[in-house]
Short mmCIF file of C-alpha atoms in Angstrom, two decimals:
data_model
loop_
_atom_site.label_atom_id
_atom_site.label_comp_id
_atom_site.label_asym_id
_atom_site.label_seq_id
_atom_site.Cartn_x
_atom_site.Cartn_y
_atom_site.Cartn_z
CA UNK A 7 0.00 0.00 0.00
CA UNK A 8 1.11 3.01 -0.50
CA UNK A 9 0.88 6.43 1.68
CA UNK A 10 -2.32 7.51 -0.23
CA UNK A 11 -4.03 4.41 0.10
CA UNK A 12 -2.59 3.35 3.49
CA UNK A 13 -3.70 -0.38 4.60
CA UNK A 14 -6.76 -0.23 6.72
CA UNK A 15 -6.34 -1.24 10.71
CA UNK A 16 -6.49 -4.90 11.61
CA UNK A 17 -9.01 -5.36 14.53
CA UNK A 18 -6.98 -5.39 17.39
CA UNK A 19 -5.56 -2.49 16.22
CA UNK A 20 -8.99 -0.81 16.04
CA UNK A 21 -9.63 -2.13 19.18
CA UNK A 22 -6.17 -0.93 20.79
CA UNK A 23 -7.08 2.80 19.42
CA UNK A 24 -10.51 2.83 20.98
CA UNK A 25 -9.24 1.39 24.54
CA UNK A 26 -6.59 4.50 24.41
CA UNK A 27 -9.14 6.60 23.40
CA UNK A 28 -11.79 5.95 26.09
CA UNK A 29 -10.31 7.50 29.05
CA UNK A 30 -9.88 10.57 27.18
CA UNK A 31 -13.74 10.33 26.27
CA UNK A 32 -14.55 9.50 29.85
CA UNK A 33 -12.42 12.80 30.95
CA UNK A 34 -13.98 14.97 28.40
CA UNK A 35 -17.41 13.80 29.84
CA UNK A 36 -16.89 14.42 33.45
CA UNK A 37 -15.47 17.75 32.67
CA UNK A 38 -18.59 18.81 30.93
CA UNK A 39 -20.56 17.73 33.90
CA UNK A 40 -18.79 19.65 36.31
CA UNK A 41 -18.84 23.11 33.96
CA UNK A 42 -22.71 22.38 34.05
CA UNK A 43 -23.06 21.62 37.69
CA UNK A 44 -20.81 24.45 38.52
CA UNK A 45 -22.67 26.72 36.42
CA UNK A 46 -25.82 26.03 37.28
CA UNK A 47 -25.17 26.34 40.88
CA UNK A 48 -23.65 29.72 40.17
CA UNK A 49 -26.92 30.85 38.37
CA UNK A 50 -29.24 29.73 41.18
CA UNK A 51 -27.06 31.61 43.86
CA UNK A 52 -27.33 34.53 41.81
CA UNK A 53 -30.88 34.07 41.69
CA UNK A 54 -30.91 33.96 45.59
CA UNK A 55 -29.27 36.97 45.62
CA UNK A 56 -31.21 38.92 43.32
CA UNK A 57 -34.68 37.29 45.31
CA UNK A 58 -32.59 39.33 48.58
CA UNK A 59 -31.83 42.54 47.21
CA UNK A 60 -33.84 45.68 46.68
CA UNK A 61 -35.46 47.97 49.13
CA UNK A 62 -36.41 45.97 51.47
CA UNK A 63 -33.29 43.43 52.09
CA UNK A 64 -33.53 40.13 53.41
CA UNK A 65 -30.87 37.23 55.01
CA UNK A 66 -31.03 33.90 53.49
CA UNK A 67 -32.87 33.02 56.72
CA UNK A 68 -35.41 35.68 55.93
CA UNK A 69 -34.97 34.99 52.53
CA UNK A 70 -35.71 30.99 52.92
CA UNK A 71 -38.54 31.59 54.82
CA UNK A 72 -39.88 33.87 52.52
CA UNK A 73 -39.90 31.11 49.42
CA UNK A 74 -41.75 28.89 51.78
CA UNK A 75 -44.74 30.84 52.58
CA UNK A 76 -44.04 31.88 56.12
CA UNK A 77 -42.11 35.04 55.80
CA UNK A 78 -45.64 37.41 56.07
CA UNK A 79 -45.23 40.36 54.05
CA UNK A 80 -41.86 39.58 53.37
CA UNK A 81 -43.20 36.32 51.17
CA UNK A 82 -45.30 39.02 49.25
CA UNK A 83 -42.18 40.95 48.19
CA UNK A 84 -40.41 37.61 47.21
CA UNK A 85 -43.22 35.56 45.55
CA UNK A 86 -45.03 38.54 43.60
CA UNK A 87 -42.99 41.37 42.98
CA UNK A 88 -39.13 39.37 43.28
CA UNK A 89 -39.49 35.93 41.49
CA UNK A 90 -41.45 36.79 38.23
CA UNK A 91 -38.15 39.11 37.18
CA UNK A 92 -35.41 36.86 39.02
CA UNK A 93 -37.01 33.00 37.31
CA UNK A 94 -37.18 35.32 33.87
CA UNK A 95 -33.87 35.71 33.77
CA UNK A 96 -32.81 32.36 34.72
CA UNK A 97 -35.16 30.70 32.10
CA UNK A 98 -34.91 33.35 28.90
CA UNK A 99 -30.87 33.58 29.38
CA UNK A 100 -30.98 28.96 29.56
CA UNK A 101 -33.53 29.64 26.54
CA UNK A 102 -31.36 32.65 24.56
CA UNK A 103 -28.41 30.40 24.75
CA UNK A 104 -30.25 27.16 23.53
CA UNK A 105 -31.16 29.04 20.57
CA UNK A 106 -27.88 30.12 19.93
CA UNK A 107 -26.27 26.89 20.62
CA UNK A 108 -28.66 25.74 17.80
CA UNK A 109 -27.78 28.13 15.18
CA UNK A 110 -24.00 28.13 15.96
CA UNK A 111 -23.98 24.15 15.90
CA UNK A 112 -25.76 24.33 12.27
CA UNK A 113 -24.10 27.25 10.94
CA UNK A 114 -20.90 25.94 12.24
CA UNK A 115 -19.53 29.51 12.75
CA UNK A 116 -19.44 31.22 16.24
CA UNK A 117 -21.33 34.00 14.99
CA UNK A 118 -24.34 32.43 14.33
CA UNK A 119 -26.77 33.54 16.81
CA UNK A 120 -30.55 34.74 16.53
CA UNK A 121 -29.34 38.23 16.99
CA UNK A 122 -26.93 38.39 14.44
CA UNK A 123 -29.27 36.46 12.04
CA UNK A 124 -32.48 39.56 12.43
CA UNK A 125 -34.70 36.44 13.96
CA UNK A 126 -34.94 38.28 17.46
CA UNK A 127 -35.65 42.05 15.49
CA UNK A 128 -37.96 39.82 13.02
CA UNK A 129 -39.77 39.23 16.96
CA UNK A 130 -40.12 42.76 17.95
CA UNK A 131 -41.23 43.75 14.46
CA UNK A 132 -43.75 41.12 14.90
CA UNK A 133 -45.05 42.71 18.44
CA UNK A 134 -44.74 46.48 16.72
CA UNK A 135 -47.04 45.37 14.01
CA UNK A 136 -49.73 43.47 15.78
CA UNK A 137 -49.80 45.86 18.63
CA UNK A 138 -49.00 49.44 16.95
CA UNK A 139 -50.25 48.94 13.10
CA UNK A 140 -52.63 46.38 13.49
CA UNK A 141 -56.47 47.41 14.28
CA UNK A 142 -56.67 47.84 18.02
CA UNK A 143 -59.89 45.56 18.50
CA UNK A 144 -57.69 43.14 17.76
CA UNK A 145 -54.91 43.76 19.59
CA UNK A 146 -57.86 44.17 22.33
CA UNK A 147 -59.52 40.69 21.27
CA UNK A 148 -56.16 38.80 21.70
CA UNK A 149 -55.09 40.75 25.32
CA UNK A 150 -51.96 39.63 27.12
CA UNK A 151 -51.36 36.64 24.13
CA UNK A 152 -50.78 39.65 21.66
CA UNK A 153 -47.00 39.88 21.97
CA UNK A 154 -46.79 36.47 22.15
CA UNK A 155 -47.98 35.97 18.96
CA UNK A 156 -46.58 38.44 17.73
CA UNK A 157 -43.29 37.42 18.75
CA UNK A 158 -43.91 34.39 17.46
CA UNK A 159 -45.14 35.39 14.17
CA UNK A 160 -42.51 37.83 13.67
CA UNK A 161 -39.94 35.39 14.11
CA UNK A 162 -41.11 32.59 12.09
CA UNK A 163 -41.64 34.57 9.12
CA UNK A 164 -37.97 36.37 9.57
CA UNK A 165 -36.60 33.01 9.86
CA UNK A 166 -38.67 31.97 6.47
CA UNK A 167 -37.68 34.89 4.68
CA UNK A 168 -33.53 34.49 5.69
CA UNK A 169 -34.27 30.46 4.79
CA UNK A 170 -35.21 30.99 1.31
CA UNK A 171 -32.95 33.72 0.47
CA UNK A 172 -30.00 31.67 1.79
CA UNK A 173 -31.01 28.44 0.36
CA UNK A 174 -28.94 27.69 -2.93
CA UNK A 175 -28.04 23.99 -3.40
CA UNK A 176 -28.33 23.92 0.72
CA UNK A 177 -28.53 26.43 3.47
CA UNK A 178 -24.71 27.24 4.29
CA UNK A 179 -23.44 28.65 7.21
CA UNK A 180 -21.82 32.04 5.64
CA UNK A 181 -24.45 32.85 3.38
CA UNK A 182 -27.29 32.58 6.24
CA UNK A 183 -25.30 34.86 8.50
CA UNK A 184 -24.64 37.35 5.69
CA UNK A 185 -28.24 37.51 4.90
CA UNK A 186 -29.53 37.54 7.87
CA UNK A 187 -27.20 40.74 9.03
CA UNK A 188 -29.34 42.24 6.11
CA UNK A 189 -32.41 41.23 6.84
CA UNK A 190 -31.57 42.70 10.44
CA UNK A 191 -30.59 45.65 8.70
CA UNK A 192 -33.71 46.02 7.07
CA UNK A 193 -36.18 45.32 10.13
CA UNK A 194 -34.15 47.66 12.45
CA UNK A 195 -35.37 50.36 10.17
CA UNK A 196 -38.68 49.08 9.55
CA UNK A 197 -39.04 49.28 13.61
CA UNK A 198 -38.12 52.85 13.76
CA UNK A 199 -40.36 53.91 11.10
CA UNK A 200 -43.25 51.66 12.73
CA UNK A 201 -42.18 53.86 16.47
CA UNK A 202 -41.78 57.31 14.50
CA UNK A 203 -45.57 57.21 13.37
CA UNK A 204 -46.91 55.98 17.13
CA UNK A 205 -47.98 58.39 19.82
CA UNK A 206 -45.22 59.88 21.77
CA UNK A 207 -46.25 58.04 24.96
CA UNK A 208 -46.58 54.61 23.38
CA UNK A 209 -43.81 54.85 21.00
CA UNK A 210 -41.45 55.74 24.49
CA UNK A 211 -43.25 52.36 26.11
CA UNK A 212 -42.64 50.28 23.09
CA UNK A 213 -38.79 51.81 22.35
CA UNK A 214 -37.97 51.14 26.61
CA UNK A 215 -39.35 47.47 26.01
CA UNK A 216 -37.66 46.92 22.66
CA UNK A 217 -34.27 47.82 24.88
CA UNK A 218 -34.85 44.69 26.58
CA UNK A 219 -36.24 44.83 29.99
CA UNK A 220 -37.45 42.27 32.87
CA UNK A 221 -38.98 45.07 34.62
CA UNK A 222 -42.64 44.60 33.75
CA UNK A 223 -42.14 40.48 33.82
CA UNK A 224 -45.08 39.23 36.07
CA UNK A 225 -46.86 35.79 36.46
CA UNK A 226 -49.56 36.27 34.57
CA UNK A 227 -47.47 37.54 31.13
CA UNK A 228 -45.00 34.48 31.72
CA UNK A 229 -47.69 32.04 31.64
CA UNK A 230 -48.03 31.92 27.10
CA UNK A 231 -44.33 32.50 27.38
CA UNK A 232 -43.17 29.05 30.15
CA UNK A 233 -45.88 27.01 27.90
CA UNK A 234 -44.04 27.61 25.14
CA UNK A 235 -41.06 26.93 26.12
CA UNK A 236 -42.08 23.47 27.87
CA UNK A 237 -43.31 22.62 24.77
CA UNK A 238 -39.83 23.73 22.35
CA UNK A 239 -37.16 22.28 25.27
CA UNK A 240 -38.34 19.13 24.90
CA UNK A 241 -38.24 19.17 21.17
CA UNK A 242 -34.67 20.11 20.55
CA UNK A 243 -33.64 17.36 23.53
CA UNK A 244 -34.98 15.00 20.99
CA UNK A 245 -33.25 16.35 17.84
CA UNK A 246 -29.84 16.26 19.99
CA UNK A 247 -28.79 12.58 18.34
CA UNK A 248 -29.62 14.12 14.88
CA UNK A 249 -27.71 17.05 15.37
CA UNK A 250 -24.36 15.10 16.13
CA UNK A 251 -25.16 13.90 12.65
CA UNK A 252 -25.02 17.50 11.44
CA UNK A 253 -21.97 18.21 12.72
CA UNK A 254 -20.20 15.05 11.17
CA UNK A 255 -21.34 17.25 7.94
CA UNK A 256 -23.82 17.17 5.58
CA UNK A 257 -22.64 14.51 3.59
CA UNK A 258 -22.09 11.83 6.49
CA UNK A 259 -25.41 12.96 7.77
CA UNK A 260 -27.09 12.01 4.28
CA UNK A 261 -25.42 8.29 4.73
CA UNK A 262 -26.49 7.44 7.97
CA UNK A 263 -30.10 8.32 6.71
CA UNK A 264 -30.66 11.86 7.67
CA UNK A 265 -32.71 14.01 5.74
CA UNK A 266 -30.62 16.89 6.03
CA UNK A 267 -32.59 20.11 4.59
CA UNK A 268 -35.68 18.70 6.36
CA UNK A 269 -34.20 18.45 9.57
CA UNK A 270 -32.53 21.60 9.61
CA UNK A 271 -35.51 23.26 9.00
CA UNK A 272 -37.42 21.73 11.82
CA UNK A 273 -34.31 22.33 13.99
CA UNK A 274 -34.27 26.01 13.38
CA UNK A 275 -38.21 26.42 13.98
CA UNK A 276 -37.77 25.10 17.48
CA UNK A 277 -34.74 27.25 17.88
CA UNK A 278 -36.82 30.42 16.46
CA UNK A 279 -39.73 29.27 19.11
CA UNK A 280 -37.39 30.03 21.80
CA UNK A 281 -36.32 33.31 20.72
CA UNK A 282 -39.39 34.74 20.07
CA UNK A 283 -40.89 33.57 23.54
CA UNK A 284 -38.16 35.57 25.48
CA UNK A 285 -38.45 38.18 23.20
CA UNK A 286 -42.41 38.29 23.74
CA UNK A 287 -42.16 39.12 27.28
CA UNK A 288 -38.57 40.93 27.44
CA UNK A 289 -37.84 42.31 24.09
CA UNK A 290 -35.17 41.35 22.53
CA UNK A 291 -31.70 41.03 24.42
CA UNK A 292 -28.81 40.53 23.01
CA UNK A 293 -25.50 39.04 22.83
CA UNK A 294 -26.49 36.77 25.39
CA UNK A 295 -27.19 33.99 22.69
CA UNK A 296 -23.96 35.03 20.92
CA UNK A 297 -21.55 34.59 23.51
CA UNK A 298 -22.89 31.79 25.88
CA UNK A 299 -22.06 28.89 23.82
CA UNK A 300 -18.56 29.92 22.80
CA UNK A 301 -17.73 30.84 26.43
CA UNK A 302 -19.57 27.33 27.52
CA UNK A 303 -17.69 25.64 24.88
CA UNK A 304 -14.05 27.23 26.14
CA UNK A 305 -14.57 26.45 29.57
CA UNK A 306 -16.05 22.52 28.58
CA UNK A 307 -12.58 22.50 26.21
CA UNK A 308 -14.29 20.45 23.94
CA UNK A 309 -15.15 20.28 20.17
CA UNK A 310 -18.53 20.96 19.71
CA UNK A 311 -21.00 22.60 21.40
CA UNK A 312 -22.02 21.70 25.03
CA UNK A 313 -26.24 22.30 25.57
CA UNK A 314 -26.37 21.84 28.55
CA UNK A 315 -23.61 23.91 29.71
CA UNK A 316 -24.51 26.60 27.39
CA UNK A 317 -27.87 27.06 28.36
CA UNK A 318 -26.38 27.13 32.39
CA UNK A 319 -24.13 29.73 31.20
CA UNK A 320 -27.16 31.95 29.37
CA UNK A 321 -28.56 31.71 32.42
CA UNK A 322 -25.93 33.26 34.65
CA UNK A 323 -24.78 35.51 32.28
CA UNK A 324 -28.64 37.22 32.13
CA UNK A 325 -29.08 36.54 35.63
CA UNK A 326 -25.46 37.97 36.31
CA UNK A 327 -26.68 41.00 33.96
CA UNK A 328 -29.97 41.87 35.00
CA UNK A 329 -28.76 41.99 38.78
CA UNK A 330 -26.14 44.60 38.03
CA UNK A 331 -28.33 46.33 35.83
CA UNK A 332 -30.54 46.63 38.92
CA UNK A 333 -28.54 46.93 42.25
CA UNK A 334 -24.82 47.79 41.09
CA UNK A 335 -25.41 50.93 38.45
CA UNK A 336 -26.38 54.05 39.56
CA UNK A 337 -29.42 54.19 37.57
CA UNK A 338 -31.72 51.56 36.69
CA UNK A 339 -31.53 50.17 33.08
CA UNK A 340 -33.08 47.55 31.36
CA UNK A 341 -30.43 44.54 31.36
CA UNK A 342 -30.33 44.67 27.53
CA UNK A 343 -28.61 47.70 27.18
CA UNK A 344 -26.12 45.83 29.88
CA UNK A 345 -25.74 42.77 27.49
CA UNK A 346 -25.40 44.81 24.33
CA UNK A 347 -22.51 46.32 26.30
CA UNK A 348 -20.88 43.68 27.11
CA UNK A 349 -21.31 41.82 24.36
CA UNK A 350 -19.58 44.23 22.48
CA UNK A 351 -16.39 43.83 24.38
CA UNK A 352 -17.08 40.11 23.44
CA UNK A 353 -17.81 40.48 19.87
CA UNK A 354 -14.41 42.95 19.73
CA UNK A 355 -12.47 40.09 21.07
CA UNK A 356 -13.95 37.31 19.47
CA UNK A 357 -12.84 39.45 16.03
CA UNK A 358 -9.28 40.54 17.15
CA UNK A 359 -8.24 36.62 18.12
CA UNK A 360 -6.88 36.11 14.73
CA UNK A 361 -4.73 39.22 15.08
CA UNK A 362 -3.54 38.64 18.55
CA UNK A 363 -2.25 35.10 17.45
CA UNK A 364 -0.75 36.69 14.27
CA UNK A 365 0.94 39.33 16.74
CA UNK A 366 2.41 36.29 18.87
CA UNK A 367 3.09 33.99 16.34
CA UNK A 368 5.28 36.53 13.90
CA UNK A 369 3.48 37.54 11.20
CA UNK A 370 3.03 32.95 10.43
CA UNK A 371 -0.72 33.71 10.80
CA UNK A 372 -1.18 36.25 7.78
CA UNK A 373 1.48 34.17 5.42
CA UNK A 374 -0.12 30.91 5.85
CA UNK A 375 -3.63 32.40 5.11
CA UNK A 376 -2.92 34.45 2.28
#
């Protein structure tokens, strides 16, 4: 044989590479369990401590007894007026970060994210236009399930739109992102046009909410929002074998028996789902569904994407966010103007890598890649 058609392995030697292999597997695995664990108890103490903060402080003691019931008027300030905001921002940064797990795995590019891609603007545009343009009887008619659909809506038919202008012989990564920065273009001034004809009052409601904000979150607006959710979750758990496929490539997928363009698409619907129920009840926030899975994915040291432990880091990183936004700045703002902030820095750093490597390696980077 020769070294372009090199002998394949005998069977013990298969067998010898897959025995060496396995305790690196079994490493890899436990590693990824303790990032999650580690993360998720970080985002439930920071929910703790935003449930304890605010103008009327409370111990853990105090603070225990409060989630049980027996805390008097001190369970009224922790169950009503406390948890709505503090569970919001543990579930919709888990949720932001699922969807842009999603999009990053299928993309296979680190800046594939729902933000990035116009499918969170395509939800607010959706809200604008069934709440602001649309006939108010039936805005009236639908009540607190307006943004919601909306939302929903919105999203969905952004997502279409960016599908079939992308799709060419196969959605590719590159040419979905590129798109869908225009179609974000596009919808970002469609918004402001929509806000510019409103009422003054409304139009300031609807631009303060389309910051991203968990102020107004209360039980009765999450309810549409957790039901869809419960029913989207559970969906993309199940597509998790087929999406390994995916990653293998397109190609590989197609021989194990994958229909690859069909499952993509059904992928990216759940994935859109999510987006658009955060974005029903929050607005849309950003960033958080950029960074979570690359920074989940660094800390796993893995190769692909990590679910789980992106969707614990979403939620500290919104939980994280939303409690400086409230307690640590001067002046209240709504977290998304924290995570567009931040994920600035990020996005600036994620960009400037491939310099910084260039820098250390000598100049190797740019001649290799010219």
């Amino acid at each position: 044989m020769n070294a372009r058609n090199p002998a394949p392995q005998s069977a013990p030697a298969r067998t010898a590479v897959a025995s060496a292999s396995a305790p690196v597997l079994t490493a890899r695995r436990a590693r990824r369990r303790l990032v999650t664990v580690a993360l998720s108890v970080i985002a439930v103490a920071l929910t703790l401590l935003a449930l304890s903060r605010g103008d009327f402080p409370l111990t853990l003691p105090e603070l225990l007894q409060a989630l049980a019931g027996r805390g008097g008027f001190a369970s009224t300030i922790v169950l009503e007026w406390r948890m709505p905001r503090a569970l919001a921002a543990l579930v919709f940064g888990a949720a932001l970060a699922l969807s842009g797990a999603i999009f990053q795995t299928l993309t296979r590019n680190p800046l594939g994210s729902p933000d990035v891609l116009g499918f969170s603007t395509g939800a607010y545009t959706g809200v604008l236009l069934l709440t602001l343009v649309a006939p108010p009887a039936l805005a009236g008619t639908l009540g607190g399930a307006a943004n919601t659909l909306g939302a929903l809506l919105g999203g969905i038919g952004t997502a279409v739109i960016v599908y079939l202008l992308a799709r060419r012989d196969g959605v590719q990564g590159f040419r979905l992102i590129v798109v869908g920065i225009g179609a974000s273009a596009m919808l970002n001034a469609l918004n402001v046009w929509i806000l510019l004809q409103a009422q003054d009052e409304v139009a300031m409601a609807a631009s303060m909410w389309g910051a991203g904000s968990l102020a107004l979150v209360d039980w009765a607006g999450m309810l549409p929002v957790l039901i869809l959710l419960v029913v989207a979750v559970p969906g993309l758990l199940l597509c998790v074998p087929v999406m390994q496929q995916l990653e293998l490539g397109d190609d590989m997928a197609s021989v194990h028996g994958v229909s690859v363009e069909r499952t993509r698409r059904r992928i990216l619907l759940l994935a859109v789902v999510l987006v658009a129920a955060v974005t029903a009840l929050s607005g849309p926030i950003a960033f958080v569904a950029l960074s979570a899975p690359q920074l989940a994915k660094r800390l796993v040291a893995g190769t692909g994407i990590p679910l789980a432990a992106s969707a614990a880091m979403g939620a500290v990183l919104l939980s994280g966010a939303d409690l400086v936004a409230q307690h640590v700045l001067p002046t209240d703002l709504p977290v998304g103007v924290l995570t567009i902030v931040l994920g600035g820095l990020y996005l600036v750093g994620l960009l400037l890598t491939p310099a910084l490597q260039a820098l250390r390696t000598g100049g190797r980077y740019g001649r290799d890649h010219a």
